[in-house]
PDB file of C-alpha atoms in Angstrom:
ATOM      1  CA  MET A   1      -4.421  54.193 -21.322  1.00  0.00           C
ATOM      2  CA  ALA A   2      -6.582  56.440 -23.476  1.00  0.00           C
ATOM      3  CA  ARG A   3      -6.140  56.133 -27.228  1.00  0.00           C
ATOM      4  CA  GLU A   4      -5.668  59.893 -27.515  1.00  0.00           C
ATOM      5  CA  HIS A   5      -2.379  59.510 -25.605  1.00  0.00           C
ATOM      6  CA  PHE A   6      -0.979  57.686 -28.624  1.00  0.00           C
ATOM      7  CA  THR A   7       0.357  59.883 -31.397  1.00  0.00           C
ATOM      8  CA  PHE A   8       1.168  56.915 -33.629  1.00  0.00           C
ATOM      9  CA  CYS A   9      -1.162  54.316 -35.151  1.00  0.00           C
ATOM     10  CA  HIS A  10      -0.514  51.690 -37.826  1.00  0.00           C
ATOM     11  CA  THR A  11      -3.351  49.752 -39.444  1.00  0.00           C
ATOM     12  CA  LEU A  12      -3.090  46.209 -40.758  1.00  0.00           C
ATOM     13  CA  ARG A  13      -5.369  43.376 -41.823  1.00  0.00           C
ATOM     14  CA  VAL A  14      -5.152  39.912 -40.253  1.00  0.00           C
ATOM     15  CA  ARG A  15      -3.931  37.364 -42.804  1.00  0.00           C
ATOM     16  CA  TRP A  16      -5.055  33.740 -43.030  1.00  0.00           C
ATOM     17  CA  ALA A  17      -1.624  32.424 -41.994  1.00  0.00           C
ATOM     18  CA  GLU A  18      -1.846  34.338 -38.693  1.00  0.00           C
ATOM     19  CA  VAL A  19      -4.868  32.473 -37.298  1.00  0.00           C
ATOM     20  CA  ASP A  20      -4.744  29.138 -35.515  1.00  0.00           C
ATOM     21  CA  LYS A  21      -7.016  26.107 -35.462  1.00  0.00           C
ATOM     22  CA  GLN A  22      -9.384  28.009 -33.149  1.00  0.00           C
ATOM     23  CA  GLY A  23      -9.893  30.614 -35.894  1.00  0.00           C
ATOM     24  CA  ILE A  24      -8.282  33.420 -33.900  1.00  0.00           C
ATOM     25  CA  VAL A  25      -4.915  35.140 -34.211  1.00  0.00           C
ATOM     26  CA  PHE A  26      -2.239  32.941 -32.633  1.00  0.00           C
ATOM     27  CA  ASN A  27      -1.031  34.733 -29.490  1.00  0.00           C
ATOM     28  CA  GLY A  28       2.614  35.017 -30.608  1.00  0.00           C
ATOM     29  CA  ASN A  29       1.594  36.896 -33.744  1.00  0.00           C
ATOM     30  CA  TYR A  30       0.637  39.925 -31.680  1.00  0.00           C
ATOM     31  CA  PHE A  31       4.358  40.407 -31.020  1.00  0.00           C
ATOM     32  CA  LEU A  32       4.878  40.435 -34.802  1.00  0.00           C
ATOM     33  CA  TYR A  33       2.216  43.147 -35.015  1.00  0.00           C
ATOM     34  CA  PHE A  34       4.059  45.100 -32.303  1.00  0.00           C
ATOM     35  CA  ASP A  35       7.278  44.783 -34.308  1.00  0.00           C
ATOM     36  CA  VAL A  36       5.620  46.020 -37.511  1.00  0.00           C
ATOM     37  CA  ALA A  37       4.171  48.994 -35.635  1.00  0.00           C
ATOM     38  CA  ILE A  38       7.511  49.912 -34.058  1.00  0.00           C
ATOM     39  CA  ASN A  39       9.248  49.812 -37.445  1.00  0.00           C
ATOM     40  CA  GLU A  40       6.538  52.118 -38.803  1.00  0.00           C
ATOM     41  CA  TYR A  41       6.955  54.330 -35.733  1.00  0.00           C
ATOM     42  CA  TRP A  42      10.640  54.779 -36.610  1.00  0.00           C
ATOM     43  CA  ARG A  43       9.635  55.840 -40.128  1.00  0.00           C
ATOM     44  CA  ALA A  44       7.058  58.257 -38.733  1.00  0.00           C
ATOM     45  CA  ILE A  45       9.685  60.044 -36.618  1.00  0.00           C
ATOM     46  CA  GLY A  46      12.163  60.139 -39.497  1.00  0.00           C
ATOM     47  CA  ILE A  47      14.461  57.241 -38.576  1.00  0.00           C
ATOM     48  CA  ASN A  48      15.177  54.551 -41.166  1.00  0.00           C
ATOM     49  CA  TYR A  49      15.752  51.545 -38.904  1.00  0.00           C
ATOM     50  CA  PRO A  50      18.176  49.860 -38.681  1.00  0.00           C
ATOM     51  CA  ASP A  51      20.439  52.088 -40.779  1.00  0.00           C
ATOM     52  CA  GLY A  52      19.286  55.278 -39.075  1.00  0.00           C
ATOM     53  CA  ILE A  53      20.439  54.004 -35.711  1.00  0.00           C
ATOM     54  CA  VAL A  54      23.147  51.428 -36.358  1.00  0.00           C
ATOM     55  CA  LYS A  55      25.028  53.197 -39.166  1.00  0.00           C
ATOM     56  CA  VAL A  56      24.424  56.762 -38.017  1.00  0.00           C
ATOM     57  CA  PHE A  57      24.843  56.364 -34.247  1.00  0.00           C
ATOM     58  CA  GLY A  58      26.922  53.167 -34.085  1.00  0.00           C
ATOM     59  CA  THR A  59      24.571  51.535 -31.570  1.00  0.00           C
ATOM     60  CA  ASP A  60      21.486  49.355 -31.759  1.00  0.00           C
ATOM     61  CA  LEU A  61      18.386  48.680 -29.679  1.00  0.00           C
ATOM     62  CA  TYR A  62      17.996  45.281 -28.019  1.00  0.00           C
ATOM     63  CA  THR A  63      14.780  43.961 -26.536  1.00  0.00           C
ATOM     64  CA  VAL A  64      15.099  43.154 -22.836  1.00  0.00           C
ATOM     65  CA  LYS A  65      11.417  42.804 -21.973  1.00  0.00           C
ATOM     66  CA  ALA A  66       8.298  41.992 -23.973  1.00  0.00           C
ATOM     67  CA  THR A  67       4.866  41.513 -22.442  1.00  0.00           C
ATOM     68  CA  ALA A  68       1.322  41.268 -23.710  1.00  0.00           C
ATOM     69  CA  GLU A  69      -2.068  41.191 -22.030  1.00  0.00           C
ATOM     70  CA  TYR A  70      -4.844  39.666 -24.099  1.00  0.00           C
ATOM     71  CA  HIS A  71      -8.303  41.162 -23.635  1.00  0.00           C
ATOM     72  CA  SER A  72     -10.061  39.752 -26.706  1.00  0.00           C
ATOM     73  CA  SER A  73      -9.195  37.943 -29.938  1.00  0.00           C
ATOM     74  CA  ALA A  74      -8.762  39.046 -33.529  1.00  0.00           C
ATOM     75  CA  GLU A  75      -9.852  36.856 -36.425  1.00  0.00           C
ATOM     76  CA  PHE A  76      -8.976  36.453 -40.093  1.00  0.00           C
ATOM     77  CA  ASP A  77      -9.568  39.584 -42.171  1.00  0.00           C
ATOM     78  CA  ASP A  78     -10.080  41.884 -39.165  1.00  0.00           C
ATOM     79  CA  ILE A  79      -8.708  45.388 -39.566  1.00  0.00           C
ATOM     80  CA  LEU A  80      -6.493  46.203 -36.589  1.00  0.00           C
ATOM     81  CA  ASP A  81      -5.160  49.518 -35.354  1.00  0.00           C
ATOM     82  CA  ILE A  82      -1.853  49.196 -33.534  1.00  0.00           C
ATOM     83  CA  HIS A  83      -1.168  52.231 -31.381  1.00  0.00           C
ATOM     84  CA  GLY A  84       2.337  52.771 -30.062  1.00  0.00           C
ATOM     85  CA  ARG A  85       4.184  55.362 -28.050  1.00  0.00           C
ATOM     86  CA  THR A  86       7.444  55.883 -26.263  1.00  0.00           C
ATOM     87  CA  ALA A  87       6.360  56.135 -22.640  1.00  0.00           C
ATOM     88  CA  ARG A  88       9.749  56.396 -20.933  1.00  0.00           C
ATOM     89  CA  LEU A  89      13.269  57.392 -21.922  1.00  0.00           C
ATOM     90  CA  GLY A  90      16.089  56.399 -19.623  1.00  0.00           C
ATOM     91  CA  ARG A  91      19.819  56.963 -20.032  1.00  0.00           C
ATOM     92  CA  SER A  92      20.208  53.931 -22.289  1.00  0.00           C
ATOM     93  CA  SER A  93      16.751  52.357 -22.295  1.00  0.00           C
ATOM     94  CA  MET A  94      13.312  53.133 -23.622  1.00  0.00           C
ATOM     95  CA  GLN A  95       9.829  51.791 -22.998  1.00  0.00           C
ATOM     96  CA  PHE A  96       7.218  51.409 -25.721  1.00  0.00           C
ATOM     97  CA  LEU A  97       3.580  50.931 -24.827  1.00  0.00           C
ATOM     98  CA  LEU A  98       1.343  49.382 -27.452  1.00  0.00           C
ATOM     99  CA  GLU A  99      -2.356  48.698 -27.813  1.00  0.00           C
ATOM    100  CA  ILE A 100      -4.178  46.783 -30.512  1.00  0.00           C
ATOM    101  CA  TRP A 101      -7.766  47.702 -31.306  1.00  0.00           C
ATOM    102  CA  ARG A 102     -10.424  46.361 -33.673  1.00  0.00           C
ATOM    103  CA  GLY A 103     -12.836  49.257 -33.998  1.00  0.00           C
ATOM    104  CA  ASP A 104     -13.924  50.069 -30.446  1.00  0.00           C
ATOM    105  CA  THR A 105     -12.748  46.735 -29.032  1.00  0.00           C
ATOM    106  CA  HIS A 106      -9.440  46.779 -27.167  1.00  0.00           C
ATOM    107  CA  LEU A 107      -7.758  43.448 -27.981  1.00  0.00           C
ATOM    108  CA  VAL A 108      -4.206  43.545 -26.614  1.00  0.00           C
ATOM    109  CA  SER A 109      -1.955  45.742 -24.461  1.00  0.00           C
ATOM    110  CA  GLY A 110       1.797  45.409 -24.695  1.00  0.00           C
ATOM    111  CA  GLU A 111       5.057  46.717 -23.357  1.00  0.00           C
ATOM    112  CA  LEU A 112       8.480  46.470 -24.960  1.00  0.00           C
ATOM    113  CA  ILE A 113      11.632  47.679 -23.279  1.00  0.00           C
ATOM    114  CA  TYR A 114      14.765  48.224 -25.316  1.00  0.00           C
ATOM    115  CA  VAL A 115      18.314  48.926 -24.230  1.00  0.00           C
ATOM    116  CA  ASN A 116      20.633  50.859 -26.509  1.00  0.00           C
ATOM    117  CA  ALA A 117      24.011  49.123 -26.773  1.00  0.00           C
ATOM    118  CA  GLU A 118      27.142  48.875 -28.835  1.00  0.00           C
ATOM    119  CA  PRO A 119      26.725  45.914 -31.218  1.00  0.00           C
ATOM    120  CA  ALA A 120      30.254  44.528 -30.779  1.00  0.00           C
ATOM    121  CA  THR A 121      30.267  44.479 -26.984  1.00  0.00           C
ATOM    122  CA  LYS A 122      26.528  44.435 -26.186  1.00  0.00           C
ATOM    123  CA  LYS A 123      27.306  46.950 -23.425  1.00  0.00           C
ATOM    124  CA  SER A 124      24.715  49.628 -22.828  1.00  0.00           C
ATOM    125  CA  ALA A 125      25.311  53.054 -24.308  1.00  0.00           C
ATOM    126  CA  PRO A 126      23.422  56.318 -23.851  1.00  0.00           C
ATOM    127  CA  LEU A 127      20.489  56.848 -26.185  1.00  0.00           C
ATOM    128  CA  PRO A 128      21.686  59.164 -28.957  1.00  0.00           C
ATOM    129  CA  GLU A 129      20.516  62.712 -28.293  1.00  0.00           C
ATOM    130  CA  PRO A 130      19.185  63.209 -31.873  1.00  0.00           C
ATOM    131  CA  LEU A 131      17.035  60.071 -31.449  1.00  0.00           C
ATOM    132  CA  ARG A 132      15.792  61.287 -28.083  1.00  0.00           C
ATOM    133  CA  GLN A 133      14.891  64.686 -29.574  1.00  0.00           C
ATOM    134  CA  LYS A 134      12.991  63.133 -32.499  1.00  0.00           C
ATOM    135  CA  ILE A 135      10.925  61.065 -30.075  1.00  0.00           C
ATOM    136  CA  ILE A 136      10.214  64.015 -27.768  1.00  0.00           C
ATOM    137  CA  GLY A 137       9.268  66.186 -30.754  1.00  0.00           C
ATOM    138  CA  PHE A 138       6.884  63.533 -32.075  1.00  0.00           C
ATOM    139  CA  GLU A 139       5.018  62.381 -28.975  1.00  0.00           C
ATOM    140  CA  ARG A 140       1.789  64.090 -27.946  1.00  0.00           C
ATOM    141  CA  VAL A 141       2.271  62.932 -24.344  1.00  0.00           C
ATOM    142  CA  GLN A 142       5.886  63.425 -23.379  1.00  0.00           C
ATOM    143  CA  PRO A 143       7.854  60.347 -22.298  1.00  0.00           C
ATOM    144  CA  GLU A 144       8.772  60.108 -18.636  1.00  0.00           C
ATOM    145  CA  SER A 145      12.437  60.184 -17.659  1.00  0.00           C
ATOM    146  CA  GLY A 146      14.355  57.520 -15.827  1.00  0.00           C
ATOM    147  CA  PRO A 147      14.985  53.801 -16.224  1.00  0.00           C
ATOM    148  CA  ALA A 148      12.554  52.135 -18.618  1.00  0.00           C
ATOM    149  CA  ASN A 149      11.645  49.244 -16.369  1.00  0.00           C
ATOM    150  CA  SER A 150       8.391  48.796 -14.590  1.00  0.00           C
TER     151      SER A 150
END
């Protein structure tokens, strides 16, 4: 995917504790980077997660799929750009696509799929319309419709 398809980007620096004995970022830490970027994405669209979803809408988003493809490695002190976008909005699910770059080097591609559900029952619930509208209003490339599973 082209970087210009991503409206959102969050920059962070690799910390010493995130590298392994090989001197590269431990693979599981890229999911932490995805999580940081998605929390910043919520802020960028005007949602204070979790309060802005849980307290306001009475539902929450649960991860049902998380994947990563590793193309190259980051090292201590690298500056990383984490690009994220909502690529698909279903009735109760949403798909985020993420890419991590160091300068012009594409390091990691990721996909996270969330299902909106009621916290007490864990049963799926429709995505709140105000949330859907904030996402649609923010994204440069409009999310596709339909189930967020690939």
